[in-house]
PDB file of C-alpha atoms in Angstrom:
ATOM      1  CA  UNK A   1      76.079-274.710 -77.372  1.00 50.00           C
ATOM      2  CA  UNK A   2      75.917-271.969 -74.760  1.00 49.00           C
ATOM      3  CA  UNK A   3      74.040-268.698 -74.930  1.00 44.00           C
ATOM      4  CA  UNK A   4      75.162-267.500 -71.528  1.00 38.00           C
ATOM      5  CA  UNK A   5      73.956-263.944 -72.059  1.00 38.00           C
ATOM      6  CA  UNK A   6      70.354-265.091 -71.944  1.00 41.00           C
ATOM      7  CA  UNK A   7      70.699-267.144 -68.803  1.00 40.00           C
ATOM      8  CA  UNK A   8      70.445-264.577 -65.948  1.00 34.00           C
ATOM      9  CA  UNK A   9      66.918-263.601 -66.986  1.00 38.00           C
ATOM     10  CA  UNK A  10      65.798-267.160 -67.537  1.00 39.00           C
ATOM     11  CA  UNK A  11      64.659-267.849 -63.989  1.00 46.00           C
ATOM     12  CA  UNK A  12      65.178-271.121 -62.193  1.00 59.00           C
ATOM     13  CA  UNK A  13      63.050-273.415 -64.351  1.00 81.00           C
ATOM     14  CA  UNK A  14      64.799-275.902 -66.617  1.00 94.00           C
ATOM     15  CA  UNK A  15      61.799-275.924 -68.993  1.00 96.00           C
ATOM     16  CA  UNK A  16      61.478-272.862 -71.219  1.00 95.00           C
ATOM     17  CA  UNK A  17      58.246-272.147 -73.022  1.00 96.00           C
ATOM     18  CA  UNK A  18      59.199-270.472 -76.286  1.00 97.00           C
ATOM     19  CA  UNK A  19      55.587-270.670 -77.456  1.00 96.00           C
ATOM     20  CA  UNK A  20      52.553-272.501 -76.069  1.00 96.00           C
ATOM     21  CA  UNK A  21      50.866-273.009 -79.438  1.00 95.00           C
ATOM     22  CA  UNK A  22      47.460-274.638 -79.727  1.00 94.00           C
ATOM     23  CA  UNK A  23      48.386-277.435 -77.320  1.00 90.00           C
ATOM     24  CA  UNK A  24      47.963-280.259 -79.831  1.00 92.00           C
ATOM     25  CA  UNK A  25      51.437-280.557 -81.418  1.00 94.00           C
ATOM     26  CA  UNK A  26      54.671-279.904 -79.531  1.00 97.00           C
ATOM     27  CA  UNK A  27      58.383-279.636 -80.307  1.00 98.00           C
ATOM     28  CA  UNK A  28      60.803-280.026 -77.393  1.00 98.00           C
ATOM     29  CA  UNK A  29      64.402-278.888 -77.924  1.00 98.00           C
ATOM     30  CA  UNK A  30      67.097-280.387 -75.687  1.00 98.00           C
ATOM     31  CA  UNK A  31      70.167-278.332 -74.748  1.00 96.00           C
ATOM     32  CA  UNK A  32      73.585-278.987 -76.318  1.00 95.00           C
ATOM     33  CA  UNK A  33      76.598-279.627 -74.077  1.00 95.00           C
ATOM     34  CA  UNK A  34      76.757-275.971 -73.048  1.00 92.00           C
ATOM     35  CA  UNK A  35      73.542-276.426 -71.103  1.00 93.00           C
ATOM     36  CA  UNK A  36      71.250-273.640 -72.331  1.00 91.00           C
ATOM     37  CA  UNK A  37      68.421-273.963 -74.832  1.00 94.00           C
ATOM     38  CA  UNK A  38      68.480-270.425 -76.204  1.00 91.00           C
ATOM     39  CA  UNK A  39      70.217-271.585 -79.381  1.00 92.00           C
ATOM     40  CA  UNK A  40      66.760-272.771 -80.465  1.00 95.00           C
ATOM     41  CA  UNK A  41      65.166-269.315 -80.385  1.00 95.00           C
ATOM     42  CA  UNK A  42      65.600-268.834 -84.128  1.00 95.00           C
ATOM     43  CA  UNK A  43      64.017-272.232 -84.779  1.00 97.00           C
ATOM     44  CA  UNK A  44      61.068-271.454 -82.505  1.00 97.00           C
ATOM     45  CA  UNK A  45      60.404-268.249 -84.442  1.00 97.00           C
ATOM     46  CA  UNK A  46      60.058-269.984 -87.822  1.00 97.00           C
ATOM     47  CA  UNK A  47      57.938-272.943 -86.721  1.00 97.00           C
ATOM     48  CA  UNK A  48      54.161-272.606 -87.253  1.00 96.00           C
ATOM     49  CA  UNK A  49      52.311-270.505 -84.667  1.00 97.00           C
ATOM     50  CA  UNK A  50      50.022-273.371 -83.679  1.00 96.00           C
ATOM     51  CA  UNK A  51      52.976-275.598 -82.677  1.00 97.00           C
ATOM     52  CA  UNK A  52      54.074-275.509 -79.058  1.00 97.00           C
ATOM     53  CA  UNK A  53      57.848-275.051 -78.791  1.00 98.00           C
ATOM     54  CA  UNK A  54      59.781-275.721 -75.584  1.00 98.00           C
ATOM     55  CA  UNK A  55      63.419-275.832 -74.554  1.00 97.00           C
ATOM     56  CA  UNK A  56      64.995-277.966 -71.829  1.00 98.00           C
ATOM     57  CA  UNK A  57      68.043-276.576 -70.050  1.00 96.00           C
ATOM     58  CA  UNK A  58      70.618-278.586 -68.156  1.00 96.00           C
ATOM     59  CA  UNK A  59      70.408-278.981 -64.375  1.00 94.00           C
ATOM     60  CA  UNK A  60      73.509-277.321 -62.973  1.00 92.00           C
ATOM     61  CA  UNK A  61      73.103-274.221 -65.100  1.00 89.00           C
ATOM     62  CA  UNK A  62      71.531-272.284 -62.248  1.00 87.00           C
ATOM     63  CA  UNK A  63      73.237-271.697 -58.868  1.00 87.00           C
ATOM     64  CA  UNK A  64      72.699-274.478 -56.361  1.00 88.00           C
ATOM     65  CA  UNK A  65      71.462-277.057 -58.860  1.00 91.00           C
ATOM     66  CA  UNK A  66      72.898-280.561 -58.981  1.00 93.00           C
ATOM     67  CA  UNK A  67      73.695-282.077 -62.360  1.00 96.00           C
ATOM     68  CA  UNK A  68      72.215-285.329 -63.624  1.00 97.00           C
ATOM     69  CA  UNK A  69      75.033-287.924 -63.748  1.00 97.00           C
ATOM     70  CA  UNK A  70      74.376-289.603 -67.108  1.00 98.00           C
ATOM     71  CA  UNK A  71      72.527-289.208 -70.399  1.00 98.00           C
ATOM     72  CA  UNK A  72      70.076-291.849 -69.166  1.00 98.00           C
ATOM     73  CA  UNK A  73      69.427-289.904 -65.952  1.00 98.00           C
ATOM     74  CA  UNK A  74      68.957-286.683 -67.921  1.00 98.00           C
ATOM     75  CA  UNK A  75      66.478-288.392 -70.225  1.00 98.00           C
ATOM     76  CA  UNK A  76      64.451-289.712 -67.301  1.00 98.00           C
ATOM     77  CA  UNK A  77      64.452-286.332 -65.537  1.00 97.00           C
ATOM     78  CA  UNK A  78      63.487-284.436 -68.687  1.00 98.00           C
ATOM     79  CA  UNK A  79      60.649-286.857 -69.436  1.00 98.00           C
ATOM     80  CA  UNK A  80      59.230-286.038 -66.002  1.00 96.00           C
ATOM     81  CA  UNK A  81      59.635-282.353 -66.825  1.00 96.00           C
ATOM     82  CA  UNK A  82      57.691-282.594 -70.102  1.00 97.00           C
ATOM     83  CA  UNK A  83      55.214-285.281 -69.008  1.00 95.00           C
ATOM     84  CA  UNK A  84      52.082-283.209 -69.805  1.00 93.00           C
ATOM     85  CA  UNK A  85      53.399-282.560 -73.348  1.00 95.00           C
ATOM     86  CA  UNK A  86      53.946-286.264 -74.056  1.00 92.00           C
ATOM     87  CA  UNK A  87      50.195-286.894 -74.103  1.00 91.00           C
ATOM     88  CA  UNK A  88      50.129-285.170 -77.525  1.00 93.00           C
ATOM     89  CA  UNK A  89      52.109-285.895 -80.718  1.00 95.00           C
ATOM     90  CA  UNK A  90      55.690-284.923 -79.932  1.00 97.00           C
ATOM     91  CA  UNK A  91      58.878-284.140 -81.813  1.00 98.00           C
ATOM     92  CA  UNK A  92      62.029-284.273 -79.694  1.00 98.00           C
ATOM     93  CA  UNK A  93      65.065-282.565 -81.165  1.00 98.00           C
ATOM     94  CA  UNK A  94      68.573-281.646 -80.113  1.00 98.00           C
ATOM     95  CA  UNK A  95      71.746-280.223 -81.580  1.00 96.00           C
ATOM     96  CA  UNK A  96      74.909-282.268 -81.083  1.00 95.00           C
ATOM     97  CA  UNK A  97      74.910-283.576 -77.468  1.00 97.00           C
ATOM     98  CA  UNK A  98      71.265-282.554 -77.125  1.00 98.00           C
ATOM     99  CA  UNK A  99      70.396-285.092 -79.801  1.00 98.00           C
ATOM    100  CA  UNK A 100      71.773-287.923 -77.667  1.00 98.00           C
ATOM    101  CA  UNK A 101      69.506-286.994 -74.757  1.00 98.00           C
ATOM    102  CA  UNK A 102      66.548-286.497 -77.108  1.00 98.00           C
ATOM    103  CA  UNK A 103      67.254-289.927 -78.624  1.00 98.00           C
ATOM    104  CA  UNK A 104      67.288-291.594 -75.203  1.00 98.00           C
ATOM    105  CA  UNK A 105      64.037-289.816 -74.294  1.00 98.00           C
ATOM    106  CA  UNK A 106      62.425-291.088 -77.496  1.00 98.00           C
ATOM    107  CA  UNK A 107      63.770-294.589 -76.872  1.00 98.00           C
ATOM    108  CA  UNK A 108      62.146-294.657 -73.440  1.00 98.00           C
ATOM    109  CA  UNK A 109      58.845-293.265 -74.708  1.00 97.00           C
ATOM    110  CA  UNK A 110      58.811-295.842 -77.517  1.00 96.00           C
ATOM    111  CA  UNK A 111      59.540-298.670 -75.063  1.00 96.00           C
ATOM    112  CA  UNK A 112      56.618-297.436 -72.938  1.00 96.00           C
ATOM    113  CA  UNK A 113      54.274-297.746 -75.912  1.00 94.00           C
ATOM    114  CA  UNK A 114      54.173-294.176 -77.227  1.00 94.00           C
ATOM    115  CA  UNK A 115      53.664-294.216 -80.988  1.00 91.00           C
ATOM    116  CA  UNK A 116      53.323-290.500 -81.665  1.00 94.00           C
ATOM    117  CA  UNK A 117      56.931-289.459 -81.083  1.00 97.00           C
ATOM    118  CA  UNK A 118      59.773-288.663 -83.489  1.00 98.00           C
ATOM    119  CA  UNK A 119      63.339-287.704 -82.630  1.00 98.00           C
ATOM    120  CA  UNK A 120      65.119-285.279 -84.971  1.00 98.00           C
ATOM    121  CA  UNK A 121      68.894-285.342 -84.467  1.00 98.00           C
ATOM    122  CA  UNK A 122      70.686-282.148 -85.478  1.00 98.00           C
ATOM    123  CA  UNK A 123      74.176-283.274 -86.509  1.00 96.00           C
ATOM    124  CA  UNK A 124      74.413-285.605 -83.516  1.00 97.00           C
ATOM    125  CA  UNK A 125      77.527-287.753 -83.701  1.00 95.00           C
ATOM    126  CA  UNK A 126      77.908-291.424 -82.903  1.00 95.00           C
ATOM    127  CA  UNK A 127      80.009-294.418 -83.842  1.00 94.00           C
ATOM    128  CA  UNK A 128      80.264-298.114 -83.062  1.00 92.00           C
ATOM    129  CA  UNK A 129      84.050-297.749 -83.048  1.00 92.00           C
ATOM    130  CA  UNK A 130      85.134-298.118 -79.368  1.00 86.00           C
ATOM    131  CA  UNK A 131      87.745-295.423 -79.894  1.00 93.00           C
ATOM    132  CA  UNK A 132      85.109-292.816 -80.725  1.00 93.00           C
ATOM    133  CA  UNK A 133      83.808-292.386 -77.195  1.00 93.00           C
ATOM    134  CA  UNK A 134      87.233-292.919 -75.650  1.00 92.00           C
ATOM    135  CA  UNK A 135      88.576-289.813 -77.371  1.00 94.00           C
ATOM    136  CA  UNK A 136      85.817-287.543 -75.984  1.00 95.00           C
ATOM    137  CA  UNK A 137      87.454-285.684 -73.117  1.00 94.00           C
ATOM    138  CA  UNK A 138      87.241-282.430 -71.199  1.00 96.00           C
ATOM    139  CA  UNK A 139      88.521-279.032 -72.330  1.00 95.00           C
ATOM    140  CA  UNK A 140      90.596-276.617 -70.253  1.00 96.00           C
ATOM    141  CA  UNK A 141      89.378-273.192 -69.124  1.00 95.00           C
ATOM    142  CA  UNK A 142      91.341-271.328 -71.796  1.00 93.00           C
ATOM    143  CA  UNK A 143      89.690-273.308 -74.592  1.00 93.00           C
ATOM    144  CA  UNK A 144      86.298-272.931 -72.938  1.00 93.00           C
ATOM    145  CA  UNK A 145      86.648-269.155 -72.661  1.00 89.00           C
ATOM    146  CA  UNK A 146      87.553-269.050 -76.352  1.00 87.00           C
ATOM    147  CA  UNK A 147      84.326-270.926 -77.087  1.00 83.00           C
ATOM    148  CA  UNK A 148      82.329-268.505 -74.942  1.00 84.00           C
ATOM    149  CA  UNK A 149      83.731-265.552 -76.864  1.00 80.00           C
ATOM    150  CA  UNK A 150      83.084-267.238 -80.209  1.00 73.00           C
ATOM    151  CA  UNK A 151      79.481-268.029 -79.358  1.00 70.00           C
ATOM    152  CA  UNK A 152      78.624-264.671 -77.780  1.00 62.00           C
ATOM    153  CA  UNK A 153      78.551-266.015 -74.243  1.00 66.00           C
ATOM    154  CA  UNK A 154      80.868-263.397 -72.717  1.00 65.00           C
ATOM    155  CA  UNK A 155      78.389-260.603 -72.046  1.00 72.00           C
ATOM    156  CA  UNK A 156      79.265-257.486 -69.980  1.00 71.00           C
ATOM    157  CA  UNK A 157      79.083-258.163 -66.261  1.00 76.00           C
ATOM    158  CA  UNK A 158      79.371-261.949 -66.386  1.00 82.00           C
ATOM    159  CA  UNK A 159      80.933-263.152 -63.153  1.00 86.00           C
ATOM    160  CA  UNK A 160      83.851-265.531 -62.835  1.00 88.00           C
ATOM    161  CA  UNK A 161      81.711-267.855 -60.699  1.00 88.00           C
ATOM    162  CA  UNK A 162      79.174-268.087 -63.502  1.00 88.00           C
ATOM    163  CA  UNK A 163      81.834-268.850 -66.089  1.00 91.00           C
ATOM    164  CA  UNK A 164      83.211-271.522 -63.747  1.00 93.00           C
ATOM    165  CA  UNK A 165      79.763-273.085 -63.374  1.00 92.00           C
ATOM    166  CA  UNK A 166      79.229-273.162 -67.144  1.00 92.00           C
ATOM    167  CA  UNK A 167      82.733-274.572 -67.622  1.00 95.00           C
ATOM    168  CA  UNK A 168      82.096-277.418 -65.187  1.00 95.00           C
ATOM    169  CA  UNK A 169      78.698-278.153 -66.737  1.00 96.00           C
ATOM    170  CA  UNK A 170      80.092-278.267 -70.261  1.00 96.00           C
ATOM    171  CA  UNK A 171      82.783-280.755 -69.266  1.00 97.00           C
ATOM    172  CA  UNK A 172      80.274-282.766 -67.251  1.00 97.00           C
ATOM    173  CA  UNK A 173      78.072-283.139 -70.321  1.00 97.00           C
ATOM    174  CA  UNK A 174      81.036-284.099 -72.498  1.00 97.00           C
ATOM    175  CA  UNK A 175      81.892-286.913 -70.088  1.00 97.00           C
ATOM    176  CA  UNK A 176      78.234-287.987 -70.057  1.00 98.00           C
ATOM    177  CA  UNK A 177      78.438-288.191 -73.854  1.00 97.00           C
ATOM    178  CA  UNK A 178      81.506-290.413 -73.604  1.00 96.00           C
ATOM    179  CA  UNK A 179      79.702-292.737 -71.204  1.00 96.00           C
ATOM    180  CA  UNK A 180      76.496-293.163 -73.201  1.00 97.00           C
ATOM    181  CA  UNK A 181      75.972-296.607 -74.768  1.00 94.00           C
ATOM    182  CA  UNK A 182      73.169-295.577 -77.180  1.00 96.00           C
ATOM    183  CA  UNK A 183      70.974-298.667 -77.202  1.00 96.00           C
ATOM    184  CA  UNK A 184      68.682-299.264 -80.222  1.00 96.00           C
ATOM    185  CA  UNK A 185      64.901-299.070 -80.796  1.00 93.00           C
ATOM    186  CA  UNK A 186      63.893-295.404 -80.579  1.00 92.00           C
ATOM    187  CA  UNK A 187      61.060-295.563 -83.102  1.00 95.00           C
ATOM    188  CA  UNK A 188      61.285-292.971 -85.876  1.00 97.00           C
ATOM    189  CA  UNK A 189      64.667-291.217 -86.118  1.00 98.00           C
ATOM    190  CA  UNK A 190      65.439-288.333 -88.475  1.00 98.00           C
ATOM    191  CA  UNK A 191      69.065-287.227 -88.858  1.00 98.00           C
ATOM    192  CA  UNK A 192      69.841-283.776 -90.248  1.00 98.00           C
ATOM    193  CA  UNK A 193      73.508-283.522 -91.220  1.00 97.00           C
ATOM    194  CA  UNK A 194      75.622-280.449 -91.948  1.00 95.00           C
ATOM    195  CA  UNK A 195      77.440-281.072 -95.232  1.00 94.00           C
ATOM    196  CA  UNK A 196      80.258-278.494 -95.038  1.00 93.00           C
ATOM    197  CA  UNK A 197      83.679-280.135 -95.136  1.00 87.00           C
ATOM    198  CA  UNK A 198      82.331-283.620 -95.874  1.00 88.00           C
ATOM    199  CA  UNK A 199      81.830-285.626 -99.030  1.00 87.00           C
ATOM    200  CA  UNK A 200      78.638-287.640 -99.314  1.00 84.00           C
ATOM    201  CA  UNK A 201      80.714-290.763 -98.766  1.00 88.00           C
ATOM    202  CA  UNK A 202      82.050-289.377 -95.482  1.00 89.00           C
ATOM    203  CA  UNK A 203      78.524-288.674 -94.274  1.00 94.00           C
ATOM    204  CA  UNK A 204      77.377-292.280 -94.709  1.00 95.00           C
ATOM    205  CA  UNK A 205      78.902-293.913 -91.576  1.00 94.00           C
ATOM    206  CA  UNK A 206      76.926-291.641 -89.249  1.00 96.00           C
ATOM    207  CA  UNK A 207      73.737-292.391 -91.152  1.00 96.00           C
ATOM    208  CA  UNK A 208      74.423-296.106 -90.814  1.00 96.00           C
ATOM    209  CA  UNK A 209      75.001-295.720 -87.070  1.00 97.00           C
ATOM    210  CA  UNK A 210      71.606-294.093 -86.501  1.00 98.00           C
ATOM    211  CA  UNK A 211      69.783-296.281 -89.027  1.00 97.00           C
ATOM    212  CA  UNK A 212      70.756-299.353 -86.989  1.00 97.00           C
ATOM    213  CA  UNK A 213      69.109-297.812 -83.941  1.00 97.00           C
ATOM    214  CA  UNK A 214      65.860-296.744 -85.578  1.00 97.00           C
ATOM    215  CA  UNK A 215      62.693-298.632 -86.431  1.00 95.00           C
ATOM    216  CA  UNK A 216      62.052-296.011 -89.125  1.00 97.00           C
ATOM    217  CA  UNK A 217      64.895-293.790 -90.386  1.00 98.00           C
ATOM    218  CA  UNK A 218      65.307-290.707 -92.575  1.00 98.00           C
ATOM    219  CA  UNK A 219      68.448-288.652 -93.303  1.00 97.00           C
ATOM    220  CA  UNK A 220      68.564-285.101 -94.651  1.00 96.00           C
ATOM    221  CA  UNK A 221      71.306-282.607 -95.483  1.00 95.00           C
ATOM    222  CA  UNK A 222      71.637-278.875 -94.834  1.00 95.00           C
ATOM    223  CA  UNK A 223      74.276-276.494 -96.134  1.00 94.00           C
ATOM    224  CA  UNK A 224      76.983-275.004 -93.938  1.00 94.00           C
ATOM    225  CA  UNK A 225      78.773-276.349 -90.897  1.00 91.00           C
ATOM    226  CA  UNK A 226      77.778-277.919 -87.597  1.00 90.00           C
ATOM    227  CA  UNK A 227      76.778-274.684 -85.870  1.00 84.00           C
ATOM    228  CA  UNK A 228      75.175-273.063 -88.907  1.00 89.00           C
ATOM    229  CA  UNK A 229      71.913-274.975 -89.073  1.00 93.00           C
ATOM    230  CA  UNK A 230      70.345-272.886 -86.303  1.00 93.00           C
ATOM    231  CA  UNK A 231      72.210-269.663 -87.059  1.00 88.00           C
ATOM    232  CA  UNK A 232      71.642-269.079 -90.795  1.00 92.00           C
ATOM    233  CA  UNK A 233      68.885-269.425 -93.385  1.00 93.00           C
ATOM    234  CA  UNK A 234      69.363-273.185 -93.007  1.00 95.00           C
ATOM    235  CA  UNK A 235      67.121-272.967 -89.938  1.00 96.00           C
ATOM    236  CA  UNK A 236      64.229-272.882 -92.414  1.00 96.00           C
ATOM    237  CA  UNK A 237      65.288-276.309 -93.737  1.00 96.00           C
ATOM    238  CA  UNK A 238      65.344-277.631 -90.177  1.00 97.00           C
ATOM    239  CA  UNK A 239      61.936-276.081 -89.518  1.00 97.00           C
ATOM    240  CA  UNK A 240      60.520-277.656 -92.685  1.00 97.00           C
ATOM    241  CA  UNK A 241      61.681-281.098 -91.583  1.00 98.00           C
ATOM    242  CA  UNK A 242      60.062-280.662 -88.176  1.00 98.00           C
ATOM    243  CA  UNK A 243      56.820-279.520 -89.831  1.00 96.00           C
ATOM    244  CA  UNK A 244      56.858-282.596 -92.079  1.00 97.00           C
ATOM    245  CA  UNK A 245      57.263-284.848 -89.039  1.00 97.00           C
ATOM    246  CA  UNK A 246      54.313-283.161 -87.342  1.00 95.00           C
ATOM    247  CA  UNK A 247      52.263-283.653 -90.531  1.00 94.00           C
ATOM    248  CA  UNK A 248      53.065-287.381 -90.364  1.00 94.00           C
ATOM    249  CA  UNK A 249      51.153-287.500 -87.085  1.00 92.00           C
ATOM    250  CA  UNK A 250      48.175-285.868 -88.801  1.00 86.00           C
ATOM    251  CA  UNK A 251      48.296-288.498 -91.556  1.00 85.00           C
ATOM    252  CA  UNK A 252      48.479-291.301 -88.978  1.00 81.00           C
ATOM    253  CA  UNK A 253      45.439-289.963 -87.159  1.00 77.00           C
ATOM    254  CA  UNK A 254      43.510-289.625 -90.419  1.00 77.00           C
ATOM    255  CA  UNK A 255      44.170-293.306 -91.194  1.00 77.00           C
ATOM    256  CA  UNK A 256      43.051-294.413 -87.764  1.00 68.00           C
TER     257      UNK A 256
END
């Protein structure tokens, strides 16, 4: 989601270096629909020190920036942004909408022959039901302001123009989500699902959706709701999964 309070000090770069690490293993976190990547700060803090951790923020977040029109265009632009990192084993991850962009990035890397990439989807939704994407629409300003308050985005001194920019970006990304076809073959896909409010049976359709798009698939559960996995102790479960995926690269290299 949106951590607007952190944005004014973030500078104009859309790539945030949370930690450089040793330069041999990297995790890249893609922004949710709100556009900022600061929701991953807690995750960056609990990942191993030697792992490089980066966040990608949405074009259009800063004044004067143009947005990327589609998920596919975002994926292509972000791959250019992280190109030096893709020469090393890479985990791409994203919460909600961010997972879609991370998935498309992984799909393109896999198609280009990269074998040391995994995408970890954090409660990223999808469905083969045509009605699923048709019902994704925009929100009005009143609902958006409520979301900003709920997620600590309304800091003292925030300007109306900034709120308006964030509002437009959020709706832009929602419409990009609705327009994304989600083609298959993204290599290894790991889905981490929030279990609160769902029976195991209800969680299965989403697993099936992503399994059909993966060459190698794994699903895991965390406690709490959609927004809790990066906000509570569950972030340690997410971190552990990312560490295990990085260790898979080590095992692959040992075999070769």
